[in-house]
């Protein structure tokens, strides 16, 4: 094992209270949607957390668990609980398995989302500090908790802490993320009470302070208790930075051992789960300012997977621990790879939000665009093949590269053919957008993986039926992808019409006034890139702009397009002219738009001729990715994985 000592700070042991942690990487608490319906800890969750413990994270923060269900009636989707002793056996299986790999595990105990709860009705409204509008349905007013209910919740929380210790957890984390119930008591924007749990700062802090002291009484003086807090909720009137720091001082005095500092709330969602369009380390300065006013450790998020970025935060003394969420979904082995200096082998999180947070919000559970095994660690375990086979993979896009990687891991002999002189397929063009640099890292990850696994890569070689017949492979994986759609619109052959590949890879000049034809994610990202370069942009799209992406990232992307003055024109292109184009708007009126260049982002068409020819010729044939139907990176990688895994 080559240990480069490259990331000295990241792999230095750290302490929270009296608990020693082997390194500074903390896995973020992230609801998976994998809990059993009665709140028990499922085998799927145990597999998920064990993979990340095995991968080298120092501290695992187990996802939010509710402590009570009679007052907190609107708990959503499969959510874990610690409300009865019946939760202990499975939870203990989990903590023991995580401990087997030398990681510590904390449990995030939650009083639920309060005003942010899904569902609810006038008869059964969400609970909160005050009668404020429900976030999900502002026509419903929340039900303020009575003093008796607050006391009951504090007792339930303390009892859950006791069970958690019994189950083998090493730390309690108080769930105060994103303006959840407890935070609704702390912030004057949501707490309008005039009893002892409201009013001035002392009153608004009473609930968390009493909660901490009740927890402390159950767990003892030496057991670490953490608190998650958004110093800046990014919402007018919710909290000033100065007040955030005052809250930290107050909670430290109340007995908190570590702060996990974040930002945002549901009203400002993209900030909480930063998409690729935002810079790295959005919350780092907040953590640094908390460090100035408290004497206990502070955890911050780097918002990216790069260990050098994390190392720098630690070196500059801006935080004591680095929280990693999505990067550990994308690659559970990230810490071990970083420790061993194998940075290029880390599978990068692309910060797309498509399958992790959006998978959760759409009730499918967490998955990952770049890691097909995320959430299916047991099912998709890779076992060595009983008989190695000679496999030909056609296409060096994501689908082909993933199929080759996985089949090689199983011990098969692979030759991958790519007709161009570079790997990456369609994502090569996208990887040139500065805000998409993780796509370039992803291509490099595949390149390094294939090289290390001994996959023979034949570049600049187009596979034909003759080449297949001559090579006589036992297995063929066709991953020939797709090419841009060029619709039969009058004038489309005009030389001012170019594709994204022309723009990004062939460096075709554009002039200053540009129309992007097609406003799906790819068109919108192209427009953002050019607008950031100072060009004047119009997107023409029939459907709502960026209709094909999750709404968290979409909110951020549309806001940035708006800030850059990009015009989004709702219409269907009718004709390309010498001046620009004519588009028909929803009322049927023709609009003439001028442009120096028109960039086509109208989707793609499958390149499936080769696959069709092989159907009767090859006994073991897999056809994967965009050449089946045009899709996205997740579909391509997932189908590639499954093909490699089945061979
Ligand atoms: C600009 C752009 C940005 C994008 N960004 C994103 C994104 O951020 N997220 C996302 O989810 N999706 C994105 N997509 C879509 C995504 O890139 C595709 O869904 C994905 O690349 C499909 O992968 P694939 O391997 O099936 O096909 P492709 O990427 O099309 O790769 C197929 C490869 O096969 C090669 N090939 C074809 N025929 C032969 C042959 N006969 N012999 C040898 N080689 C051959 C091609 O040269 C090509 O390299 C983007 C698409 C574009 C155009």
XYZ file of C-alpha atoms and ligand atoms in Angstrom:
700
model
C 0.000 0.000 0.000
C 1.566 3.268 -1.134
C 0.889 5.841 1.571
C 1.936 9.241 0.341
C 1.141 11.184 3.511
C -0.220 13.735 1.057
C -3.146 14.703 3.258
C -1.559 14.886 6.673
C -4.275 16.915 8.375
C -7.117 14.918 6.882
C -5.733 11.686 8.263
C -4.669 12.975 11.630
C -6.808 11.541 14.457
C -9.203 14.051 16.014
C -11.334 14.307 19.118
C -14.875 15.262 19.926
C -15.066 15.471 23.704
C -13.340 12.333 24.886
C -14.108 10.368 21.716
C -11.118 9.770 19.462
C -11.778 9.559 15.724
C -9.188 8.031 13.403
C -9.329 10.812 10.795
C -11.157 14.042 9.978
C -13.695 12.689 7.493
C -17.269 12.679 8.747
C -19.965 11.067 6.651
C -22.916 13.471 6.532
C -26.242 12.350 7.926
C -28.347 11.695 4.824
C -31.813 10.148 4.841
C -31.692 7.153 2.528
C -35.348 6.147 2.354
C -34.237 2.572 3.120
C -35.611 2.259 6.664
C -38.213 -0.391 7.468
C -41.750 0.974 7.596
C -41.842 0.650 11.396
C -38.686 2.774 11.677
C -36.311 -0.158 12.183
C -32.821 -0.180 10.701
C -32.912 -2.314 7.549
C -30.317 -4.724 6.212
C -30.008 -2.402 3.218
C -29.042 0.432 5.561
C -26.535 -1.736 7.405
C -24.905 -2.596 4.061
C -24.892 1.081 3.045
C -23.199 2.295 6.242
C -20.791 -0.624 6.456
C -19.569 0.123 2.914
C -18.744 3.699 3.994
C -17.098 2.556 7.246
C -15.060 0.013 5.311
C -14.146 2.789 2.880
C -12.371 4.626 5.677
C -14.632 7.428 6.985
C -13.641 8.308 10.556
C -17.086 9.178 11.856
C -20.374 8.106 10.312
C -23.369 10.272 11.120
C -26.375 7.997 10.876
C -29.377 9.630 9.200
C -32.171 11.401 11.078
C -34.205 9.189 13.407
C -37.422 10.378 14.980
C -37.794 10.083 18.732
C -41.576 10.338 18.937
C -44.532 9.641 16.661
C -47.667 10.726 18.554
C -47.022 14.460 18.544
C -44.803 14.324 15.435
C -47.511 12.674 13.337
C -46.368 13.809 9.902
C -43.112 11.909 9.686
C -42.437 11.300 6.020
C -41.218 8.439 3.847
C -39.441 5.467 5.422
C -37.745 7.209 8.346
C -35.826 5.546 11.160
C -36.984 5.846 14.740
C -35.483 5.415 18.198
C -38.807 5.578 19.982
C -38.934 2.142 21.593
C -36.484 -0.431 22.884
C -37.579 -2.631 19.940
C -35.314 -0.446 17.788
C -32.241 -1.501 19.726
C -31.387 -4.963 18.311
C -31.098 -3.896 14.650
C -29.431 -0.621 15.597
C -26.899 -2.608 17.579
C -26.200 -4.850 14.576
C -25.480 -1.655 12.640
C -23.164 -0.040 15.202
C -21.211 -3.262 15.732
C -20.691 -3.714 12.006
C -19.485 -0.107 11.605
C -17.137 -0.512 14.584
C -15.610 -3.576 12.910
C -13.917 -1.147 10.500
C -12.609 1.235 13.155
C -15.152 3.977 12.426
C -17.249 5.734 15.045
C -20.969 6.215 14.523
C -23.281 8.909 15.816
C -27.052 8.971 15.597
C -28.932 12.045 14.476
C -32.003 12.320 16.654
C -34.823 14.387 15.281
C -37.986 16.103 16.398
C -39.132 15.977 12.762
C -39.519 18.759 10.248
C -42.320 20.762 11.835
C -43.607 23.312 9.316
C -41.606 21.644 6.507
C -43.454 18.312 6.796
C -44.996 16.827 3.695
C -48.710 16.224 3.825
C -50.827 17.638 6.599
C -54.308 19.092 6.393
C -56.417 21.637 8.209
C -57.545 18.802 10.519
C -53.997 17.465 11.025
C -51.653 20.390 10.405
C -47.877 20.301 10.792
C -46.605 21.246 14.238
C -44.353 24.227 14.839
C -43.458 26.887 17.375
C -46.291 29.119 16.215
C -49.282 29.270 13.883
C -47.129 30.025 10.820
C -47.971 28.814 7.285
C -46.917 25.267 6.414
C -44.020 25.349 3.951
C -45.554 22.727 1.677
C -49.040 24.220 1.700
C -49.139 27.839 2.897
C -52.953 27.696 3.119
C -52.565 25.449 6.164
C -51.489 27.073 9.400
C -49.220 25.032 11.666
C -50.363 23.937 15.109
C -48.198 25.511 17.839
C -46.926 22.984 20.359
C -48.346 23.331 23.881
C -45.931 23.583 26.795
C -46.983 20.101 27.871
C -46.090 18.753 24.400
C -42.700 20.470 24.457
C -41.959 18.777 27.794
C -43.096 15.419 26.378
C -40.821 15.825 23.349
C -37.868 16.664 25.580
C -38.545 13.511 27.601
C -38.911 11.434 24.413
C -35.634 12.853 23.110
C -33.800 12.027 26.336
C -35.220 8.483 26.358
C -34.105 8.026 22.743
C -30.591 9.135 23.730
C -30.506 6.459 26.392
C -31.603 3.802 23.866
C -29.000 5.031 21.379
C -26.205 4.587 23.915
C -27.570 1.128 24.660
C -27.549 0.313 20.944
C -23.847 1.157 20.733
C -23.814 4.604 19.109
C -20.784 6.723 20.015
C -22.384 10.156 19.821
C -25.749 11.936 19.732
C -26.269 14.534 16.993
C -29.162 16.907 17.507
C -31.024 17.381 14.249
C -31.476 21.066 13.762
C -30.739 21.097 10.047
C -32.458 23.326 7.524
C -34.957 25.104 9.737
C -36.486 21.929 11.162
C -38.770 21.943 14.220
C -36.171 22.889 16.821
C -34.844 25.680 14.608
C -38.397 26.965 14.223
C -38.259 27.681 17.959
C -34.853 29.369 17.697
C -35.577 31.709 14.787
C -37.738 34.816 15.388
C -39.092 34.428 11.857
C -41.010 31.324 12.893
C -41.255 31.630 16.700
C -43.975 34.173 17.528
C -44.752 32.777 20.986
C -45.063 34.966 24.037
C -44.685 32.248 26.668
C -41.380 31.083 28.161
C -40.460 29.233 24.896
C -40.626 32.380 22.797
C -40.030 36.095 22.905
C -36.444 37.146 23.509
C -33.254 35.206 22.699
C -33.300 33.353 26.068
C -36.888 32.260 25.496
C -36.267 31.057 21.937
C -33.229 29.092 23.117
C -35.090 27.455 26.007
C -36.282 24.399 24.040
C -32.836 23.391 22.671
C -31.142 24.159 25.987
C -33.584 22.025 27.983
C -33.259 19.300 25.353
C -29.472 19.265 25.698
C -29.571 19.133 29.473
C -32.158 16.299 29.457
C -29.985 14.388 26.952
C -26.882 15.032 29.030
C -28.600 13.697 32.159
C -29.222 10.407 30.314
C -25.914 9.918 28.504
C -23.481 11.169 31.144
C -20.841 13.878 31.188
C -18.370 12.221 28.802
C -20.680 11.166 25.983
C -20.387 13.509 22.975
C -23.392 15.535 21.906
C -23.338 17.389 18.585
C -25.605 20.094 17.202
C -26.269 20.936 13.555
C -26.925 24.582 12.878
C -27.295 26.855 9.893
C -25.454 30.031 10.827
C -27.052 31.706 7.857
C -30.448 30.336 6.819
C -30.272 32.418 3.611
C -33.752 33.700 4.292
C -34.650 37.302 4.997
C -35.451 37.780 8.693
C -34.608 34.222 9.745
C -31.209 34.800 11.376
C -28.326 37.231 11.256
C -24.780 35.944 11.192
C -24.130 37.594 14.558
C -27.140 35.848 16.064
C -25.915 32.525 14.629
C -22.643 32.984 16.499
C -24.490 33.951 19.673
C -26.534 30.731 19.380
C -23.288 28.743 19.205
C -21.869 30.409 22.334
C -25.118 29.721 24.160
C -25.290 26.075 23.101
C -21.650 25.446 23.963
C -22.395 26.694 27.480
C -25.423 24.361 27.523
C -23.163 21.358 26.962
C -22.742 20.790 23.215
C -19.431 19.097 22.257
C -19.296 19.757 18.509
C -21.062 21.927 15.935
C -21.931 20.766 12.466
C -22.285 24.033 10.553
C -24.439 24.316 7.453
C -26.600 26.873 5.658
C -30.009 27.294 4.152
C -33.512 26.002 4.764
C -36.254 24.627 2.478
C -37.065 28.163 1.347
C -33.452 28.405 0.077
C -32.952 24.757 -0.818
C -30.167 24.808 -3.413
C -27.838 26.312 -0.835
C -28.343 23.331 1.491
C -27.504 20.782 -1.191
C -25.252 22.792 -3.434
C -25.468 21.840 -7.124
C -22.491 21.929 -9.481
C -23.176 25.536 -10.478
C -22.144 26.817 -7.043
C -18.553 27.207 -5.886
C -17.023 24.711 -3.498
C -17.036 25.180 0.242
C -20.076 27.417 0.538
C -20.233 26.998 4.307
C -16.541 26.995 5.144
C -16.330 30.661 6.171
C -19.335 30.190 8.458
C -17.564 27.305 10.175
C -14.413 29.425 10.441
C -16.335 32.212 12.143
C -17.889 29.734 14.583
C -14.400 28.482 15.411
C -13.484 32.029 16.433
C -16.157 32.120 19.138
C -16.264 28.592 20.586
C -13.725 26.268 22.134
C -15.184 22.998 20.794
C -14.599 21.310 17.408
C -16.452 22.438 14.303
C -17.448 20.287 11.329
C -17.849 21.890 7.911
C -18.718 20.678 4.474
C -16.443 21.127 1.485
C -19.263 20.378 -0.979
C -16.925 18.374 -3.131
C -14.953 15.203 -3.172
C -11.452 16.563 -3.603
C -9.181 15.644 -0.674
C -6.795 18.547 -1.387
C -9.662 20.973 -0.891
C -10.528 19.348 2.443
C -6.876 19.360 3.485
C -6.627 23.095 2.802
C -9.665 23.846 4.992
C -8.012 21.970 7.848
C -4.598 23.498 7.196
C -6.069 26.996 7.337
C -7.727 26.117 10.644
C -11.202 26.879 9.300
C -12.696 23.665 10.676
C -11.687 20.555 12.618
C -13.610 17.960 10.610
C -14.829 17.738 7.018
C -18.346 16.585 6.324
C -18.773 14.549 3.157
C -22.180 13.457 1.981
C -22.643 12.989 -1.737
C -18.914 12.275 -2.321
C -19.250 9.181 -0.135
C -22.383 8.117 -1.994
C -20.418 8.345 -5.240
C -17.391 6.574 -3.822
C -17.539 4.920 -0.392
C -13.805 4.147 -0.731
C -12.860 7.831 -1.046
C -11.092 8.076 2.353
C -8.985 4.947 1.810
C -8.064 6.013 -1.720
C -7.075 9.504 -0.527
C -5.030 8.074 2.313
C -3.169 5.815 -0.082
C -2.552 8.669 -2.536
C -4.838 7.127 -5.157
C -6.739 10.356 -5.799
C -7.271 9.704 -9.502
C -9.050 6.478 -8.565
C -11.753 8.342 -6.647
C -15.073 8.254 -8.476
C -16.131 11.906 -8.357
C -19.505 13.147 -7.226
C -20.809 15.352 -10.025
C -23.046 17.352 -7.627
C -25.997 16.700 -9.940
C -28.578 15.947 -7.181
C -30.499 13.814 -9.699
C -30.541 10.500 -7.897
C -29.442 11.164 -4.301
C -31.618 13.928 -2.893
C -34.056 13.793 -5.793
C -34.279 10.002 -5.534
C -35.192 10.449 -1.889
C -37.702 13.215 -2.540
C -39.424 11.197 -5.239
C -39.714 8.241 -2.827
C -37.367 5.933 -4.732
C -34.641 6.084 -2.101
C -31.136 7.368 -2.569
C -29.146 6.284 -5.622
C -26.254 7.812 -7.539
C -25.624 8.910 -11.094
C -22.046 7.649 -11.128
C -22.213 4.734 -8.685
C -24.667 2.035 -9.730
C -24.117 0.078 -6.511
C -25.171 2.940 -4.186
C -27.994 1.589 -2.052
C -27.650 -1.865 -3.610
C -24.322 -2.821 -2.073
C -25.311 -6.416 -1.343
C -27.324 -7.062 -4.500
C -24.673 -5.689 -6.835
C -21.677 -7.266 -5.113
C -19.084 -8.157 -7.756
C -18.039 -11.799 -7.637
C -15.147 -13.168 -9.738
C -16.257 -14.939 -12.907
C -15.981 -18.723 -12.854
C -14.674 -18.719 -16.422
C -12.949 -15.616 -17.848
C -14.348 -14.658 -21.254
C -13.053 -12.624 -24.200
C -15.191 -9.489 -24.232
C -15.381 -6.783 -26.898
C -16.798 -3.453 -25.718
C -17.779 -1.068 -28.512
C -17.793 2.597 -27.496
C -15.760 4.531 -24.977
C -18.575 6.653 -23.554
C -19.736 6.222 -19.954
C -21.782 3.081 -20.702
C -18.944 1.276 -22.473
C -16.301 2.327 -19.968
C -18.404 1.189 -17.005
C -19.210 -2.148 -18.665
C -15.494 -2.690 -19.363
C -14.483 -1.697 -15.827
C -16.935 -4.026 -14.118
C -16.322 -6.976 -16.443
C -12.567 -6.524 -15.890
C -13.101 -6.482 -12.119
C -14.725 -9.884 -12.538
C -11.640 -11.172 -14.278
C -12.732 -11.137 -17.921
C -10.394 -10.175 -20.768
C -11.596 -6.945 -22.286
C -10.824 -4.967 -25.396
C -12.630 -1.630 -25.615
C -12.845 0.127 -28.993
C -13.477 3.846 -29.395
C -13.703 5.379 -32.834
C -12.562 8.824 -31.664
C -9.174 9.622 -30.217
C -10.481 10.373 -26.730
C -12.582 8.551 -24.175
C -15.731 10.046 -22.690
C -18.392 10.019 -25.431
C -20.877 12.857 -25.223
C -19.851 13.997 -21.759
C -16.519 15.188 -23.141
C -18.206 18.312 -24.474
C -20.067 18.909 -21.193
C -16.891 18.389 -19.185
C -15.431 21.566 -20.736
C -17.951 23.810 -18.953
C -16.009 25.223 -15.964
C -18.885 24.339 -13.610
C -18.784 20.742 -14.854
C -15.143 19.987 -14.112
C -16.195 16.859 -12.199
C -17.243 15.337 -15.537
C -13.643 15.696 -16.711
C -12.552 14.006 -13.472
C -15.062 11.242 -14.150
C -13.589 10.554 -17.585
C -10.146 10.499 -16.013
C -11.399 8.147 -13.282
C -12.512 5.698 -15.979
C -9.273 6.081 -17.920
C -7.196 5.280 -14.824
C -9.491 2.413 -13.762
C -9.334 0.752 -17.186
C -5.563 1.112 -17.289
C -5.117 -0.376 -13.813
C -7.426 -3.254 -14.609
C -5.498 -4.119 -17.748
C -8.328 -3.330 -20.173
C -6.915 -2.992 -23.666
C -8.215 0.269 -25.155
C -8.104 0.654 -28.935
C -8.542 4.337 -29.748
C -9.418 5.778 -33.125
C -10.800 2.433 -34.259
C -14.367 2.156 -35.515
C -15.854 -1.285 -35.003
C -17.514 -2.824 -38.057
C -19.236 -6.210 -38.468
C -16.068 -7.355 -40.267
C -13.859 -6.432 -37.305
C -16.174 -8.338 -34.971
C -16.129 -11.402 -37.224
C -12.331 -11.281 -37.365
C -11.898 -10.795 -33.591
C -14.347 -13.620 -32.653
C -15.189 -12.312 -29.160
C -17.262 -14.536 -26.855
C -19.193 -11.532 -25.557
C -19.994 -8.178 -27.181
C -21.170 -5.055 -25.362
C -22.504 -2.437 -27.758
C -22.330 1.061 -26.277
C -22.236 3.174 -29.421
C -24.201 6.033 -27.885
C -26.035 8.752 -29.737
C -25.423 11.712 -32.019
C -27.056 15.168 -31.903
C -30.514 15.494 -33.420
C -30.462 17.719 -36.501
C -34.141 18.304 -37.293
C -35.387 18.895 -40.826
C -36.020 22.614 -40.317
C -35.637 24.862 -43.362
C -32.220 26.537 -43.289
C -30.688 24.094 -40.777
C -27.657 23.609 -43.054
C -26.718 27.292 -42.570
C -23.096 27.530 -41.468
C -24.010 29.592 -38.440
C -25.793 26.512 -36.998
C -23.429 24.413 -34.879
C -23.616 21.617 -32.314
C -22.367 21.719 -28.712
C -19.529 19.440 -29.734
C -18.545 22.005 -32.401
C -18.611 24.712 -29.762
C -16.773 22.957 -26.951
C -14.468 20.507 -28.720
C -13.906 21.985 -32.175
C -13.770 25.558 -30.846
C -15.996 27.033 -33.523
C -16.318 30.785 -33.129
C -19.694 32.186 -32.247
C -19.856 35.969 -32.357
C -21.605 37.755 -29.520
C -25.312 37.180 -30.054
C -26.239 33.549 -29.651
C -29.378 31.454 -29.658
C -29.410 28.054 -28.034
C -32.091 25.963 -29.715
C -33.429 23.653 -26.998
C -33.720 24.468 -23.306
C -33.315 21.135 -21.568
C -30.465 20.806 -19.072
C -27.821 20.564 -21.815
C -29.093 23.671 -23.631
C -29.436 25.662 -20.398
C -25.916 24.714 -19.281
C -24.535 25.735 -22.678
C -26.316 29.070 -22.371
C -24.964 29.591 -18.859
C -21.428 28.845 -20.014
C -21.637 31.357 -22.883
C -23.382 33.988 -20.756
C -20.589 33.653 -18.209
C -18.203 34.338 -21.121
C -20.007 37.646 -21.676
C -22.163 36.672 -24.674
C -25.779 37.715 -25.198
C -27.951 34.626 -24.975
C -31.462 33.548 -25.868
C -32.781 30.045 -25.292
C -35.678 28.920 -27.488
C -37.643 26.039 -26.001
C -41.196 24.706 -26.356
C -41.370 23.269 -22.819
C -40.456 25.035 -19.555
C -36.689 25.629 -19.424
C -34.611 22.876 -17.781
C -37.747 20.710 -17.611
C -35.631 17.554 -17.492
C -33.812 18.094 -14.210
C -34.459 17.902 -10.478
C -35.952 21.076 -9.070
C -33.188 21.731 -6.529
C -30.483 22.097 -9.176
C -33.013 23.617 -11.557
C -33.786 26.470 -9.135
C -30.079 27.290 -8.995
C -29.531 27.034 -12.756
C -32.535 29.176 -13.682
C -31.575 31.792 -11.111
C -28.065 31.985 -12.551
C -29.387 32.281 -16.120
C -31.686 35.049 -14.935
C -28.823 36.851 -13.159
C -26.774 36.698 -16.359
C -29.621 38.228 -18.364
C -30.304 35.145 -20.509
C -33.653 35.428 -22.300
C -35.813 32.323 -22.313
C -38.173 32.408 -25.245
C -41.071 29.995 -25.246
C -41.547 28.785 -28.800
C -40.967 26.180 -31.499
C -38.344 26.787 -34.172
C -39.872 27.077 -37.638
C -37.023 28.230 -39.816
C -33.365 29.241 -39.732
C -32.773 32.457 -41.687
C -29.731 34.465 -42.751
C -30.313 36.756 -39.755
C -31.179 34.217 -37.075
C -34.360 32.188 -36.758
C -38.130 32.316 -36.720
C -39.929 30.650 -33.826
C -43.648 30.220 -33.311
C -44.825 31.197 -29.842
C -47.587 29.351 -27.895
C -50.238 31.747 -29.319
C -49.190 30.763 -32.838
C -47.422 34.054 -33.607
C -44.088 34.031 -35.418
C -41.173 35.794 -33.772
C -37.943 36.708 -35.533
C -34.813 36.435 -33.396
C -31.395 37.623 -34.561
C -28.221 35.640 -33.880
C -24.610 35.334 -34.992
C -24.696 31.654 -34.074
C -27.382 29.079 -33.345
C -26.355 26.161 -31.175
C -28.393 22.988 -31.415
C -29.355 21.331 -28.136
C -32.368 19.444 -29.375
C -31.544 16.024 -27.959
C -29.904 13.088 -29.653
C -30.585 10.023 -31.747
C -29.450 6.505 -30.948
C -26.556 5.072 -32.948
C -27.950 1.545 -33.061
C -27.182 0.099 -36.513
C -24.350 -2.080 -35.284
C -26.436 -3.487 -32.433
C -29.247 -4.432 -34.819
C -26.814 -6.267 -37.119
C -25.458 -8.324 -34.236
C -28.700 -9.561 -32.752
C -28.572 -12.939 -34.532
C -24.788 -13.198 -34.706
C -23.552 -12.948 -31.124
C -24.747 -15.370 -28.473
C -23.898 -13.173 -25.488
C -24.755 -9.635 -26.536
C -25.474 -6.613 -24.361
C -26.698 -3.298 -25.762
C -26.416 -0.427 -23.289
C -26.654 3.332 -22.837
C -27.823 5.925 -25.333
C -27.662 3.513 -28.259
C -30.745 1.807 -26.765
C -32.585 5.071 -26.116
C -31.029 8.497 -25.525
C -30.925 9.160 -21.808
C -28.495 10.498 -19.296
C -25.318 9.644 -17.488
C -27.070 7.666 -14.803
C -28.850 5.420 -17.303
C -25.626 4.896 -19.270
C -23.534 4.028 -16.217
C -26.221 1.870 -14.677
C -26.790 -0.149 -17.851
C -23.043 -0.444 -18.394
C -22.599 -1.692 -14.844
C -25.336 -4.297 -15.184
C -23.882 -5.614 -18.454
C -20.397 -5.940 -16.949
C -21.823 -7.541 -13.812
C -23.889 -10.108 -15.734
C -21.105 -11.348 -18.014
C -22.920 18.352 -24.062
C -23.544 17.236 -23.308
C -23.514 17.273 -21.937
C -24.112 16.259 -21.200
N -24.092 16.353 -19.848
C -24.754 15.442 -19.126
C -24.780 15.532 -17.718
O -24.221 16.433 -17.127
N -25.467 14.599 -17.023
C -26.117 13.578 -17.655
O -26.739 12.772 -16.991
N -26.083 13.447 -18.989
C -25.427 14.343 -19.736
N -25.424 14.222 -21.094
C -25.991 13.024 -21.691
C -24.967 11.913 -21.558
O -23.743 12.391 -21.923
C -25.310 10.656 -22.365
O -26.526 10.144 -21.924
C -24.198 9.609 -22.176
O -22.959 10.133 -22.582
C -24.519 8.353 -22.927
O -23.435 7.481 -22.758
P -23.141 6.309 -23.804
O -21.871 5.691 -23.344
O -24.339 5.464 -23.927
O -22.963 7.037 -25.184
P -21.955 8.146 -25.748
O -21.571 9.093 -24.676
O -22.607 8.700 -26.948
O -20.670 7.316 -26.128
C -20.676 6.437 -27.219
C -19.263 6.299 -27.726
O -19.231 5.260 -28.675
C -18.348 5.640 -29.744
N -18.737 4.854 -30.915
C -19.883 4.918 -31.632
N -19.875 3.997 -32.607
C -18.707 3.335 -32.520
C -18.107 2.259 -33.246
N -18.735 1.659 -34.260
N -16.886 1.828 -32.892
C -16.222 2.404 -31.856
N -16.747 3.428 -31.142
C -17.957 3.873 -31.461
C -18.595 7.133 -29.878
O -17.510 7.779 -30.515
C -18.749 7.544 -28.427
O -17.507 7.929 -27.843
C -24.786 15.198 -21.854
C -24.808 15.162 -23.254
C -24.191 16.163 -23.974
C -24.237 16.109 -25.471
